[in-house]
Structure formats: C-alpha cells, structure tokens
Amino acid sequence: MQTLETTHPKLLELKTRLAEIHDIQAAASLLYWDQATYMPPGGAAARGRQLATLRQIAHEKFTDGEIGDLLNALEPYVADLPADSDDASLVRVTRRNYQRSINVPAAFMAKFSHCRSQCYQAWARARPANDFSLVRSHLERMLDFSREWANFFPGYDHIADPWIELADYGMKAVDIRTIFAELRQQLVPIVQAIAAQPPADDTCLRQHYPEADQIAFTHTLLSQLGYDLQRGRQDKTLHPFMTNFSIDDVRITTRIYEQELGQGLFSTIHEMGHALYEQGIAPELEGTPLAGGTSSGVHESQSRLWENLVGRSRSFWHYFYPQLQAAFPDQLNHVSLDTFYRAINKVARSLIRTDADEVTYNLHVMIRFDLELALLEGTLAVRDLPEAWNDRYTQDLGLTPSSDSEGVLQDVHWYTARIGGMFQSYTIGNLMGAQFFAAAIAAHPEIPQQIAQGQFHTLHDWLQTKIYRHGSKYTPAEILEQVTGQPLTTAPLMHHIRQKYGELYDLS
Amino acid sequence: MQTLETTHPKLLELKTRLAEIHDIQAAASLLYWDQATYMPPGGAAARGRQLATLRQIAHEKFTDGEIGDLLNALEPYVADLPADSDDASLVRVTRRNYQRSINVPAAFMAKFSHCRSQCYQAWARARPANDFSLVRSHLERMLDFSREWANFFPGYDHIADPWIELADYGMKAVDIRTIFAELRQQLVPIVQAIAAQPPADDTCLRQHYPEADQIAFTHTLLSQLGYDLQRGRQDKTLHPFMTNFSIDDVRITTRIYEQELGQGLFSTIHEMGHALYEQGIAPELEGTPLAGGTSSGVHESQSRLWENLVGRSRSFWHYFYPQLQAAFPDQLNHVSLDTFYRAINKVARSLIRTDADEVTYNLHVMIRFDLELALLEGTLAVRDLPEAWNDRYTQDLGLTPSSDSEGVLQDVHWYTARIGGMFQSYTIGNLMGAQFFAAAIAAHPEIPQQIAQGQFHTLHDWLQTKIYRHGSKYTPAEILEQVTGQPLTTAPLMHHIRQKYGELYDLS
C-alpha cells in the first residue's frame, strides 16, 4: 500500500518503460533459447533477423531521450533515499546502463555487429581447417573495433577497462593483473608438483552412460539441490547455458556425453548455480534492470560454488554416490566412492580450457586475460598471437599446442564478441566463490555436514539472503565486502585448493 | 536482378516496416508456442505480459500513419501492375489489414481485451462447476463488445459480417446461411439412417498405446507424407495447433491419449495439413502479410483434406496399416484392416463437437453458427442460450445435453475471443477440402492409387502449385474458383460422404 501511495509519478513512468524493454529482451532470450534447443535447421535465417529486430527495438527504446529526462527528473527524489533502497538503486543502475548505451553511436554498433558475424563465420571455417591465417584479418578488424569502442569511454586507466567494466562493474585491469599474478605464482608450483606424480585413474567416468539415464539422474539431482523445477526446466543443447525470461522462469541447458559422465553431471550443477541466483532475486525487482545477477564474476562465483565447492566435494558424493550407483549399477557398482571422488577431481595439465580441472583452470584464464590486454595495448600484434599463445602454454602448463585448433582457435569469445574483458570473470568467479563459501561456513559451520546428508537449505538460504535477492543493487565489490568483509583475495581459494588437493596429492 | 532494379523506393520502405512487424509477430508466436509446450508453470504471469507487450508494439507499428501514407503513395505504381503480381497483392492485402486495424480505437481494444480475459477466467470456473450462470454476465458483456466492434465497420448486410470477414474474407452471413441450410438438409437424413443401424466396433482403437510409441509412429508418418522436418518439428501439447515463425520453421503440436489411438494419429495429420500449407508458401513472400494462408476456411480445407480425405481413406491405410501393426503388434496384429478402417470411420451422434466424426461434425458447427447469428442479431438473449443450444442438439442430433458442460460450455471460443465468425470456417473448410480434392483427382486420376502405394508427391505438388505457394494473394473465393472452377458448393463433400459411408452403412 505504502509503495503505491508514495511512488513518484516519474518513477512509475520510468518503470513502465523499463518493463516494456525487459519484456522485449525476455522475448529475445526465448528466441535464443529455442535456437539452441529445439529450432529446426530451416529456422536459422529468419531467427537471426528476428533476434536482430528485437534487440534493435529494445536498444531504440532504451536510448530514447525520454529515459534520460526521466532519470534527471528523478535525481532529487532519489537523493533523499538510502542508496540501497529499491528506487535509488533502480535509478543509479539504469543511469549507468543508459550512459553506456548512449555513448556508442548506433552506426558504429551496426558496423561492429557486421564485423562480428563475418569474423565468427571465418572462425567457424578456420577452426576445423586448423588454420589461424583464415581468420587473422577478421580478428584484426575485431581488435580495431574493440579499441574504437573503448575510446567512446575516455578517461580510462587502461584501454581494457571499459570492456572489463561491462562484465565486472567497478573492476580495472591493473587490480585484476595484480591479483592474477599473485594467484599464478601460487598455482604454478602446485600444478608442477601434481604433474610430477602418477595421474589419477578416471576410467570409471569413461564408460558408456546412456543419455536418457544421465538426464534422469541430473533431473533428480536438480530438485534435491533446491532448483525449483516449477520455475525452471532443463533441456539438451550443444553449449550449455542458463537463461531466464522472468524470475519465475529460469532455465538451464545441459550437454551429455554418453562416453564420459563428468560433462553432464558438472555442467548441470554449474548452470544450476547460475539459475539459483536468478530464481532467488527478490520479486519486487521483476521487470527492472535490477532483476539480474550483478556481474559476470559474481554470477560465475555462484555456478563455481555449486559445481566445485559443493558438487566436487567428498561430502556431496558421500550422500549422492549411492544414488548414482543405483542409476548406473553396471558402470559403478564395482567402483568405490574414493575411486570415483579421485576421478572427478583428477588434476592434469591440458591444452583445452573447457576440459581443465579446478586447479589448472585459472592458468588457462590468465593466459587469455594477459594476451587480451597486450592486444588492446598494441604490445602484441594479431599476427604474433598464435606464437605468444603457444609460448605461454609452454611456460605455465608445460605443454605446447601442436596446432591452432588446440591453441588460439579453441575459444569462440574473441571471434564472436570482442577482444577485451572476455575471460577475467571466470577466475574472478572462482576467487569470489571460494570467499563466499568460506563466509557461509564461518556463519554456519554445520553446512559441510548437512551436505553429507543431502541437506542444502542452510547454504541455499544464506546465499539467497546475502546475495541472490539483491539482484544488481550492489556492485561486485560492495556485495563481496558486505558478505565476506574482504575485498577480492586469493586466500580462500588457495586454502581450499591446498587442503583438498593436499589430501589427494603430495604437495609438499 | 530485375526485381532489384524496378523496386519502387516506397515499396522498399513499406517492406522494411512490414518485415519488422512480421519479426515481432513471429517472436510473439514463439512465446505462445513455448507457453503451450515447454514453459514451466511459474513462467505464466510474465509470459502474459510479454505477449501483450509484443502484440502492442506490433499493433502500434502497423497502425502508424506512415504505413497509410506509403500505401497511398504506392497506389499509382500498383495500378499499372497485374492484380496478382506480388507487389500489387502486397499493397492490396496490407491496405485491407491496415484499414481493419485503424478502424477500431486502441482504447476500445484495451477494454475488450480486459473483458475477454475476465470472461475466460469465469468460463474456466463455470465449466468444471457445470454452471452457465457463473459466466452468463461475462458472456453478455462479450456480446456487447462483439456487437460494438462490428459497428466500427458500418455498411454491413449482417452484423456478423465484419467478424466473418476477419476469418474468411469476402464471405457473408447470408451466403453461408444458404449453403449451410442446404448441407444440413442433406446430412440430417444420412445421420438418422446411420443411427438406426448397429454401431461400428472401435474397440481396437481403445487399447493401451504407449505415448512414446505413438510419437515415434506419427513422426515416421509425417516424413512419409511430405512434411519437411528440417523446416518444422512436432511437440506435445494440451490443445493441438500449428504455428510458424517463418516459411522455413513451421511447427505442429500433438495430443496423445494412451487409451485411444485416433486422437494422436488424426490430430497429427490434421495439423500437418495446416503446416504443409505454410511450408509451401513462395519464399519471395517471406516477411510480408502475404506469407500466410489466405483464410481460416482455406486453411481448414488443407487440414481436413489430409486428415479426412487422405488420412481416413481405405487406400491410405492399405499402405500404412502394416506399418501401424508393426509399431503396435500386441494391439493390432489380430485386427484386420477392414475392422480398423471401420473403427476410424465410425459415425455416431454425440454431444461434443471435438469428438465428432466426418459425417456429424458439420451439424455441430452449424448449430453454433446459427446461435452466433441469433445472439448478434438480438433475436436470442444470452440467458436463453443454454436452452436454445439443447433444443438444437435434440433436433439435429437426436441427443439432449444433460448439463451445461456437455452443452453450451464445451467450446472456449465465445468465452475467450468473441461472438461472431468463430465456427463457420470449420465447415467451409470441409466443403472446400472436398472441392479441392475432387479437382486434384480430376487433374490426376492416379492420386488414389498413389496414396495406396504411400506416394503423395503428385497430390502435394498439385496443392503446392495451385494453393500453397500463393499465400494470401488471392481471396478464398478467388482461389476456389481458380482451382476448382466452382464457387463454394456442397456437391463434392456430399458425394464423398454418400460414396464412402454408403459402402460402410446402408444409406438407402
């Protein structure tokens, strides 16, 4: 009642406009979801046009000068409110997004968009052909556009900062470089120590696991972990993702490999971590720019927390392994929990990021982050990128790619989106995930024991209260400080790695 | 090349605007499809808002005065073109739709829309409660709105005409009344003659047919009949429908009953008939108002042609029955083709339209059509509707509904859309379907024999060339005249019924 009485008329108008834009964006997300799950091949050409049309309309409506006028008119009103009130947060976050949208001319974005699709198509040919030269000139144009875009935001410390801010608001290249260097210094010797030991045996994962049985198992897993299937669903896709059309319709997609069990299991838990965040946002933020996770890094912290800190823990499988054995008796009845646990936590140096384990994963990310910065700075030329890539792999992971496909062509990111701010969120997410999980356990030391009993409500409620419900009200740094009392730090992640892998390997 | 050179710049502008609107409508259709197939329950509230937003944007963009100006500016250009050229057709059909859209004030449509959703909700309570009085006052308002809407189109002969035109352009109440009366006169004695005989035995259809096996069978059926699954797909739903997002993405939905085989089989073939029409539209019409079937009646003629004239024929099952037996050996190996054929063509008087067979179906439709006209004319009051309904059922079908649920509350149409023009298309479709099929066989007498060999290309190609590819270029009357050389007539349908059912029953 009070809300209705006190709502500023300009705020109502702003919310009405934002809700309309939100609806259009939700429709675009559904078009994308359908494209990645059920769309027949014939639908592709029209779908591209439909997506472009909806995005264009949403962009036009959001960059309408009326939005700017409404934001200006509301400044005196929100100045009197607490900064973390819904209304003040709405105006602040909307202004941030608005400014970002109007800074870049529509004509530039149209050209950039064309360049992106050309480059993506060239990459799609270059990767199977294993030939970087087929995409080099396109990537050079991507770099030019990426630099030009950044220059619409003058006053940056580092040219990558505007791109980094887009994904992880408030973070800057210099700070990330510092913390990544610290992390790398600690990780490299651990990886070396493990590499010197006999590899863990993961053959139990590499058996035939029929798709339908895997889907059925992950489905029961999802409900037990707290994912609300009345407000979500799980479908098959090629490249798993989470998407949402409202707080009450948050879907995940999963990739199943019949010859390898880990892919389906852990990509499901990973995407579910993203989905729990979106399902947990306070209903009163629905239809506004606050109704979404606050940054890529914080989002990744939630997926990684559930995937790695919960889903790859011994206590988790203490509870679930009997269920898994019951689902796959032929494959697993003769495999002990300990063997299975070692298999899902096998550490191995590899050339491919998406195959990497919890320990080596961040090394892959940091290589990409450093190369992005060097490209944007102009200290590395696109033509020298494959060599620089291979050198860093040799140095950090002790392996040298024998071809571009298992080197610089492996990830689509640079070839379809931009160069800049594309990778840091993965490692920021791992760091934050460990910080949040440590804080949760400090507040509720019973959590690990509950996990071992298949109980997740304490952890889930804590994350809901501390993180999920706020949506985008707080910046990543604010939420981290509020919840953990600390800025971004490597200590909890390294503590987790040393403890867990110290038990599995000799790290002395 | 020529098209590009001669394209009028105003035409290009019109097409660009129409393509944008088409994209938004396609997105709305996908939102609807998802709602009816995969959406989790939680998604419902936001989905309603999203659909309303997209439809509102499409409406605003279509009723923009610029569209009217472009149409005016193009009149001299198209005056010199053949009436059935793509460009002249585009301008003509767009103007027709445009005029219809701008005639009705947006404020009226908003109120009407509110009335519709109230009435639908009341119906959803009234039907299970079996109590017409719960929805009566809502239906009275629906009638008021339906009459008021028609009056935005002054100059009609009958107040139902504007609504009828919306579904079946060019048709009027007076003509439909005449032809329906003629049809009824011929059907009633046939139905009476059949009712006097022992009922056909359809117990073979009423066995347990597992859902997955039914889906697998209908899937193979679809490909063999010519439905392009690279440009379409089939999913489960509650109330089967066809929808499309482009000419190359035309989907059908199917309802399966595990205890009754006919539902899944024939609803699949029915929706496929709709889909073949949309898949067969000429690619150059894509993205324009011409890229869709020309009327509800013509659309229904295609679904009914495939469902009844092809799919319930003896030659069809001569070919497919062995496949069906192979799919369901336990259920059908002991059932002869003749028994099966008689079962799927069992004629029985019933109270429920959607359960009706090929012979009695049109009687159900005509009752509704006549009652609609009487309501709109004011010669029947809503409060007297249940009684009028029951009287007509007694008279035409010899059965009296024992409750409103199996009487006036059975169909959602009036309670969710409007009173007027909601039912005639079903029977027009049956009539036209028989006319088209007779013309196809006259042109290609080998068609029945081909069907008996599982060959459908001659029929499919003929329908494609004569009907599908034109989209909405011709009116229903034009296409009927062009293809069959006749106006709408009862002769081919009655010939088909007399011949087919004369063989199954004693009709002397």
mmCIF file of C-alpha atoms in Angstrom, chain A residues 249-501:
data_model
loop_
_atom_site.group_PDB
_atom_site.id
_atom_site.type_symbol
_atom_site.label_atom_id
_atom_site.label_comp_id
_atom_site.label_asym_id
_atom_site.label_seq_id
_atom_site.Cartn_x
_atom_site.Cartn_y
_atom_site.Cartn_z
ATOM 1 C CA ASP A 249 11.129 -18.925 -15.470
ATOM 2 C CA VAL A 250 14.855 -19.595 -15.241
ATOM 3 C CA ARG A 251 16.071 -22.410 -17.467
ATOM 4 C CA ILE A 252 19.262 -24.370 -17.839
ATOM 5 C CA THR A 253 20.629 -26.410 -20.693
ATOM 6 C CA THR A 254 22.920 -29.395 -20.451
ATOM 7 C CA ARG A 255 25.306 -31.275 -22.712
ATOM 8 C CA ILE A 256 25.508 -35.022 -22.296
ATOM 9 C CA TYR A 257 28.394 -37.183 -23.480
ATOM 10 C CA GLU A 258 27.488 -40.856 -23.470
ATOM 11 C CA GLN A 259 31.158 -41.858 -23.158
ATOM 12 C CA GLU A 260 32.037 -39.510 -20.291
ATOM 13 C CA LEU A 261 29.913 -38.947 -17.209
ATOM 14 C CA GLY A 262 31.530 -35.804 -15.827
ATOM 15 C CA GLN A 263 30.393 -33.461 -18.603
ATOM 16 C CA GLY A 264 26.677 -33.923 -17.994
ATOM 17 C CA LEU A 265 26.929 -34.017 -14.201
ATOM 18 C CA PHE A 266 29.046 -30.957 -13.656
ATOM 19 C CA SER A 267 27.715 -28.778 -16.450
ATOM 20 C CA THR A 268 24.263 -29.362 -14.957
ATOM 21 C CA ILE A 269 25.347 -28.362 -11.465
ATOM 22 C CA HIS A 270 27.264 -25.383 -12.892
ATOM 23 C CA GLU A 271 24.303 -23.993 -14.812
ATOM 24 C CA MET A 272 22.055 -24.704 -11.859
ATOM 25 C CA GLY A 273 24.300 -22.446 -9.748
ATOM 26 C CA HIS A 274 23.635 -19.634 -12.210
ATOM 27 C CA ALA A 275 19.928 -20.449 -12.147
ATOM 28 C CA LEU A 276 19.628 -20.437 -8.338
ATOM 29 C CA TYR A 277 20.974 -16.876 -8.386
ATOM 30 C CA GLU A 278 18.318 -15.708 -10.869
ATOM 31 C CA GLN A 279 15.499 -17.660 -9.225
ATOM 32 C CA GLY A 280 16.440 -16.077 -5.899
ATOM 33 C CA ILE A 281 16.111 -12.442 -6.909
ATOM 34 C CA ALA A 282 13.516 -10.500 -4.889
ATOM 35 C CA PRO A 283 10.168 -10.481 -6.738
ATOM 36 C CA GLU A 284 9.806 -6.712 -6.305
ATOM 37 C CA LEU A 285 12.758 -6.199 -8.688
ATOM 38 C CA GLU A 286 10.985 -8.080 -11.512
ATOM 39 C CA GLY A 287 10.844 -6.238 -14.828
ATOM 40 C CA THR A 288 13.633 -3.778 -13.944
ATOM 41 C CA PRO A 289 17.369 -3.685 -14.757
ATOM 42 C CA LEU A 290 17.940 -4.766 -11.131
ATOM 43 C CA ALA A 291 16.399 -8.179 -11.842
ATOM 44 C CA GLY A 292 19.586 -9.976 -12.822
ATOM 45 C CA GLY A 293 22.890 -11.020 -11.317
ATOM 46 C CA THR A 294 25.132 -8.034 -10.645
ATOM 47 C CA SER A 295 28.149 -9.058 -12.761
ATOM 48 C CA SER A 296 29.655 -11.887 -14.753
ATOM 49 C CA GLY A 297 32.152 -12.571 -11.985
ATOM 50 C CA VAL A 298 29.570 -12.768 -9.217
ATOM 51 C CA HIS A 299 27.398 -14.951 -11.448
ATOM 52 C CA GLU A 300 30.320 -17.262 -12.084
ATOM 53 C CA SER A 301 31.028 -17.365 -8.343
ATOM 54 C CA GLN A 302 27.607 -18.959 -7.871
ATOM 55 C CA SER A 303 27.998 -21.526 -10.632
ATOM 56 C CA ARG A 304 31.504 -22.438 -9.469
ATOM 57 C CA LEU A 305 30.499 -22.577 -5.825
ATOM 58 C CA TRP A 306 27.869 -25.210 -6.587
ATOM 59 C CA GLU A 307 29.878 -27.039 -9.242
ATOM 60 C CA ASN A 308 33.234 -27.230 -7.483
ATOM 61 C CA LEU A 309 32.977 -26.395 -3.804
ATOM 62 C CA VAL A 310 29.746 -28.324 -3.304
ATOM 63 C CA GLY A 311 29.477 -30.669 -6.293
ATOM 64 C CA ARG A 312 33.047 -31.970 -6.345
ATOM 65 C CA SER A 313 33.316 -32.325 -2.574
ATOM 66 C CA ARG A 314 33.673 -35.617 -0.796
ATOM 67 C CA SER A 315 30.698 -34.917 1.488
ATOM 68 C CA PHE A 316 28.437 -34.278 -1.519
ATOM 69 C CA TRP A 317 29.226 -37.661 -3.019
ATOM 70 C CA HIS A 318 29.122 -39.340 0.342
ATOM 71 C CA TYR A 319 25.402 -38.654 0.055
ATOM 72 C CA PHE A 320 24.811 -38.898 -3.691
ATOM 73 C CA TYR A 321 27.155 -41.680 -4.772
ATOM 74 C CA PRO A 322 24.760 -44.460 -3.699
ATOM 75 C CA GLN A 323 22.059 -42.784 -5.826
ATOM 76 C CA LEU A 324 24.489 -42.566 -8.737
ATOM 77 C CA GLN A 325 25.433 -46.221 -8.336
ATOM 78 C CA ALA A 326 21.741 -47.158 -8.274
ATOM 79 C CA ALA A 327 21.260 -45.230 -11.524
ATOM 80 C CA PHE A 328 24.318 -46.850 -13.157
ATOM 81 C CA PRO A 329 24.834 -50.178 -11.399
ATOM 82 C CA ASP A 330 26.710 -51.857 -14.262
ATOM 83 C CA GLN A 331 29.120 -48.991 -14.570
ATOM 84 C CA LEU A 332 29.697 -48.102 -10.918
ATOM 85 C CA ASN A 333 28.794 -50.892 -8.505
ATOM 86 C CA HIS A 334 32.384 -52.114 -8.536
ATOM 87 C CA VAL A 335 33.826 -48.594 -8.206
ATOM 88 C CA SER A 336 34.464 -47.305 -4.686
ATOM 89 C CA LEU A 337 33.433 -43.824 -3.566
ATOM 90 C CA ASP A 338 37.088 -42.978 -3.125
ATOM 91 C CA THR A 339 37.979 -44.001 -6.681
ATOM 92 C CA PHE A 340 35.051 -42.003 -8.028
ATOM 93 C CA TYR A 341 35.974 -38.976 -5.913
ATOM 94 C CA ARG A 342 39.558 -39.078 -7.165
ATOM 95 C CA ALA A 343 38.358 -39.426 -10.752
ATOM 96 C CA ILE A 344 36.115 -36.345 -10.657
ATOM 97 C CA ASN A 345 38.966 -34.386 -9.081
ATOM 98 C CA LYS A 346 41.747 -35.567 -11.344
ATOM 99 C CA VAL A 347 44.252 -32.774 -11.978
ATOM 100 C CA ALA A 348 46.031 -32.808 -15.324
ATOM 101 C CA ARG A 349 47.762 -30.212 -17.410
ATOM 102 C CA SER A 350 45.922 -29.891 -20.694
ATOM 103 C CA LEU A 351 45.713 -27.585 -23.684
ATOM 104 C CA ILE A 352 41.959 -27.028 -23.613
ATOM 105 C CA ARG A 353 40.366 -24.638 -21.113
ATOM 106 C CA THR A 354 36.953 -26.270 -21.071
ATOM 107 C CA ASP A 355 38.494 -29.645 -20.157
ATOM 108 C CA ALA A 356 40.513 -28.185 -17.310
ATOM 109 C CA ASP A 357 40.158 -29.169 -13.662
ATOM 110 C CA GLU A 358 39.688 -26.890 -10.648
ATOM 111 C CA VAL A 359 43.433 -26.393 -10.127
ATOM 112 C CA THR A 360 44.678 -25.703 -13.653
ATOM 113 C CA TYR A 361 41.587 -23.867 -14.920
ATOM 114 C CA ASN A 362 42.672 -20.429 -13.754
ATOM 115 C CA LEU A 363 46.007 -20.738 -15.540
ATOM 116 C CA HIS A 364 44.118 -21.060 -18.820
ATOM 117 C CA VAL A 365 42.075 -17.973 -17.987
ATOM 118 C CA MET A 366 45.059 -15.851 -17.022
ATOM 119 C CA ILE A 367 46.853 -16.614 -20.285
ATOM 120 C CA ARG A 368 43.859 -15.286 -22.212
ATOM 121 C CA PHE A 369 43.478 -12.253 -19.972
ATOM 122 C CA ASP A 370 47.122 -11.226 -20.403
ATOM 123 C CA LEU A 371 47.005 -11.722 -24.174
ATOM 124 C CA GLU A 372 43.820 -9.608 -24.428
ATOM 125 C CA LEU A 373 45.487 -6.745 -22.610
ATOM 126 C CA ALA A 374 48.601 -6.968 -24.783
ATOM 127 C CA LEU A 375 46.499 -6.941 -27.965
ATOM 128 C CA LEU A 376 44.492 -3.920 -26.816
ATOM 129 C CA GLU A 377 47.631 -2.102 -25.657
ATOM 130 C CA GLY A 378 49.229 -2.744 -29.036
ATOM 131 C CA THR A 379 52.224 -4.535 -27.499
ATOM 132 C CA LEU A 380 51.135 -7.742 -29.261
ATOM 133 C CA ALA A 381 50.089 -7.920 -32.919
ATOM 134 C CA VAL A 382 47.341 -10.290 -34.038
ATOM 135 C CA ARG A 383 49.808 -11.982 -36.411
ATOM 136 C CA ASP A 384 52.025 -12.869 -33.424
ATOM 137 C CA LEU A 385 49.128 -14.110 -31.296
ATOM 138 C CA PRO A 386 49.418 -17.851 -32.055
ATOM 139 C CA GLU A 387 53.087 -17.882 -31.103
ATOM 140 C CA ALA A 388 52.507 -15.841 -27.953
ATOM 141 C CA TRP A 389 49.702 -18.235 -27.020
ATOM 142 C CA ASN A 390 51.860 -21.284 -27.508
ATOM 143 C CA ASP A 391 54.743 -19.758 -25.561
ATOM 144 C CA ARG A 392 52.554 -19.040 -22.557
ATOM 145 C CA TYR A 393 51.136 -22.574 -22.577
ATOM 146 C CA THR A 394 54.641 -23.994 -22.605
ATOM 147 C CA GLN A 395 55.627 -21.729 -19.740
ATOM 148 C CA ASP A 396 52.548 -22.084 -17.489
ATOM 149 C CA LEU A 397 51.250 -25.558 -18.294
ATOM 150 C CA GLY A 398 54.330 -27.260 -19.626
ATOM 151 C CA LEU A 399 52.548 -28.242 -22.836
ATOM 152 C CA THR A 400 52.877 -26.774 -26.308
ATOM 153 C CA PRO A 401 49.882 -26.786 -28.670
ATOM 154 C CA SER A 402 50.681 -28.690 -31.819
ATOM 155 C CA SER A 403 48.089 -26.813 -33.844
ATOM 156 C CA ASP A 404 45.944 -23.673 -33.844
ATOM 157 C CA SER A 405 42.790 -25.687 -33.105
ATOM 158 C CA GLU A 406 44.145 -26.790 -29.771
ATOM 159 C CA GLY A 407 45.724 -23.358 -29.385
ATOM 160 C CA VAL A 408 44.456 -19.911 -30.207
ATOM 161 C CA LEU A 409 41.371 -21.067 -32.132
ATOM 162 C CA GLN A 410 39.825 -23.109 -29.313
ATOM 163 C CA ASP A 411 37.544 -20.473 -27.741
ATOM 164 C CA VAL A 412 34.903 -18.615 -29.731
ATOM 165 C CA HIS A 413 34.885 -15.499 -27.483
ATOM 166 C CA TRP A 414 37.272 -13.175 -29.346
ATOM 167 C CA TYR A 415 35.906 -14.226 -32.711
ATOM 168 C CA THR A 416 32.272 -13.561 -31.963
ATOM 169 C CA ALA A 417 32.142 -10.789 -29.373
ATOM 170 C CA ARG A 418 35.233 -8.644 -28.887
ATOM 171 C CA ILE A 419 38.753 -8.532 -27.587
ATOM 172 C CA GLY A 420 38.689 -7.265 -24.011
ATOM 173 C CA GLY A 421 37.035 -8.290 -20.767
ATOM 174 C CA MET A 422 36.025 -11.711 -22.091
ATOM 175 C CA PHE A 423 37.805 -14.064 -19.678
ATOM 176 C CA GLN A 424 38.624 -12.469 -16.321
ATOM 177 C CA SER A 425 35.137 -13.223 -14.931
ATOM 178 C CA TYR A 426 35.860 -16.955 -14.841
ATOM 179 C CA THR A 427 38.732 -16.569 -12.429
ATOM 180 C CA ILE A 428 37.099 -13.730 -10.504
ATOM 181 C CA GLY A 429 34.203 -16.130 -10.097
ATOM 182 C CA ASN A 430 36.437 -18.863 -8.746
ATOM 183 C CA LEU A 431 38.027 -16.462 -6.265
ATOM 184 C CA MET A 432 34.714 -14.977 -5.132
ATOM 185 C CA GLY A 433 33.035 -18.367 -4.987
ATOM 186 C CA ALA A 434 35.660 -19.553 -2.515
ATOM 187 C CA GLN A 435 35.313 -16.341 -0.496
ATOM 188 C CA PHE A 436 31.523 -16.651 -0.326
ATOM 189 C CA PHE A 437 31.656 -20.343 0.558
ATOM 190 C CA ALA A 438 34.169 -19.726 3.325
ATOM 191 C CA ALA A 439 31.920 -16.973 4.717
ATOM 192 C CA ALA A 440 28.899 -19.279 4.568
ATOM 193 C CA ILE A 441 30.744 -21.965 6.520
ATOM 194 C CA ALA A 442 32.045 -19.426 9.017
ATOM 195 C CA ALA A 443 28.440 -18.342 9.629
ATOM 196 C CA HIS A 444 27.072 -21.905 9.582
ATOM 197 C CA PRO A 445 29.774 -24.448 10.406
ATOM 198 C CA GLU A 446 27.169 -27.211 10.038
ATOM 199 C CA ILE A 447 26.995 -26.768 6.240
ATOM 200 C CA PRO A 448 29.551 -29.456 5.234
ATOM 201 C CA GLN A 449 27.848 -31.977 7.480
ATOM 202 C CA GLN A 450 24.441 -31.040 6.052
ATOM 203 C CA ILE A 451 25.786 -31.517 2.532
ATOM 204 C CA ALA A 452 26.883 -35.004 3.543
ATOM 205 C CA GLN A 453 23.233 -35.633 4.491
ATOM 206 C CA GLY A 454 21.849 -34.205 1.259
ATOM 207 C CA GLN A 455 20.614 -31.056 3.004
ATOM 208 C CA PHE A 456 21.243 -27.793 1.179
ATOM 209 C CA HIS A 457 18.713 -25.415 2.704
ATOM 210 C CA THR A 458 21.093 -23.651 5.108
ATOM 211 C CA LEU A 459 23.573 -22.868 2.348
ATOM 212 C CA HIS A 460 20.825 -22.017 -0.122
ATOM 213 C CA ASP A 461 19.007 -19.719 2.324
ATOM 214 C CA TRP A 462 22.228 -17.979 3.244
ATOM 215 C CA LEU A 463 23.132 -17.330 -0.405
ATOM 216 C CA GLN A 464 19.579 -16.220 -1.078
ATOM 217 C CA THR A 465 19.606 -13.725 1.783
ATOM 218 C CA LYS A 466 23.143 -12.470 1.318
ATOM 219 C CA ILE A 467 23.482 -12.429 -2.469
ATOM 220 C CA TYR A 468 20.635 -13.658 -4.670
ATOM 221 C CA ARG A 469 17.785 -11.438 -3.536
ATOM 222 C CA HIS A 470 19.690 -8.215 -4.149
ATOM 223 C CA GLY A 471 19.920 -8.729 -7.910
ATOM 224 C CA SER A 472 22.031 -5.879 -9.275
ATOM 225 C CA LYS A 473 21.516 -3.472 -6.388
ATOM 226 C CA TYR A 474 25.115 -3.725 -5.238
ATOM 227 C CA THR A 475 28.313 -3.677 -7.250
ATOM 228 C CA PRO A 476 30.516 -6.800 -7.158
ATOM 229 C CA ALA A 477 32.921 -5.081 -4.738
ATOM 230 C CA GLU A 478 30.075 -3.977 -2.481
ATOM 231 C CA ILE A 479 28.460 -7.367 -2.258
ATOM 232 C CA LEU A 480 31.809 -9.070 -1.651
ATOM 233 C CA GLU A 481 32.701 -6.657 1.141
ATOM 234 C CA GLN A 482 29.224 -6.901 2.711
ATOM 235 C CA VAL A 483 29.126 -10.662 2.673
ATOM 236 C CA THR A 484 32.730 -11.587 3.386
ATOM 237 C CA GLY A 485 34.146 -8.415 4.968
ATOM 238 C CA GLN A 486 37.007 -8.635 2.472
ATOM 239 C CA PRO A 487 37.938 -7.298 -0.950
ATOM 240 C CA LEU A 488 38.805 -9.768 -3.733
ATOM 241 C CA THR A 489 41.538 -12.061 -2.425
ATOM 242 C CA THR A 490 43.239 -15.319 -3.316
ATOM 243 C CA ALA A 491 43.423 -16.719 0.211
ATOM 244 C CA PRO A 492 40.152 -18.726 0.442
ATOM 245 C CA LEU A 493 40.583 -20.308 -2.999
ATOM 246 C CA MET A 494 44.207 -21.221 -2.319
ATOM 247 C CA HIS A 495 43.274 -22.536 1.128
ATOM 248 C CA HIS A 496 40.620 -24.729 -0.472
ATOM 249 C CA ILE A 497 42.998 -25.983 -3.162
ATOM 250 C CA ARG A 498 45.838 -26.682 -0.753
ATOM 251 C CA GLN A 499 43.589 -28.504 1.644
ATOM 252 C CA LYS A 500 41.603 -30.552 -0.855
ATOM 253 C CA TYR A 501 44.412 -31.405 -3.247
#
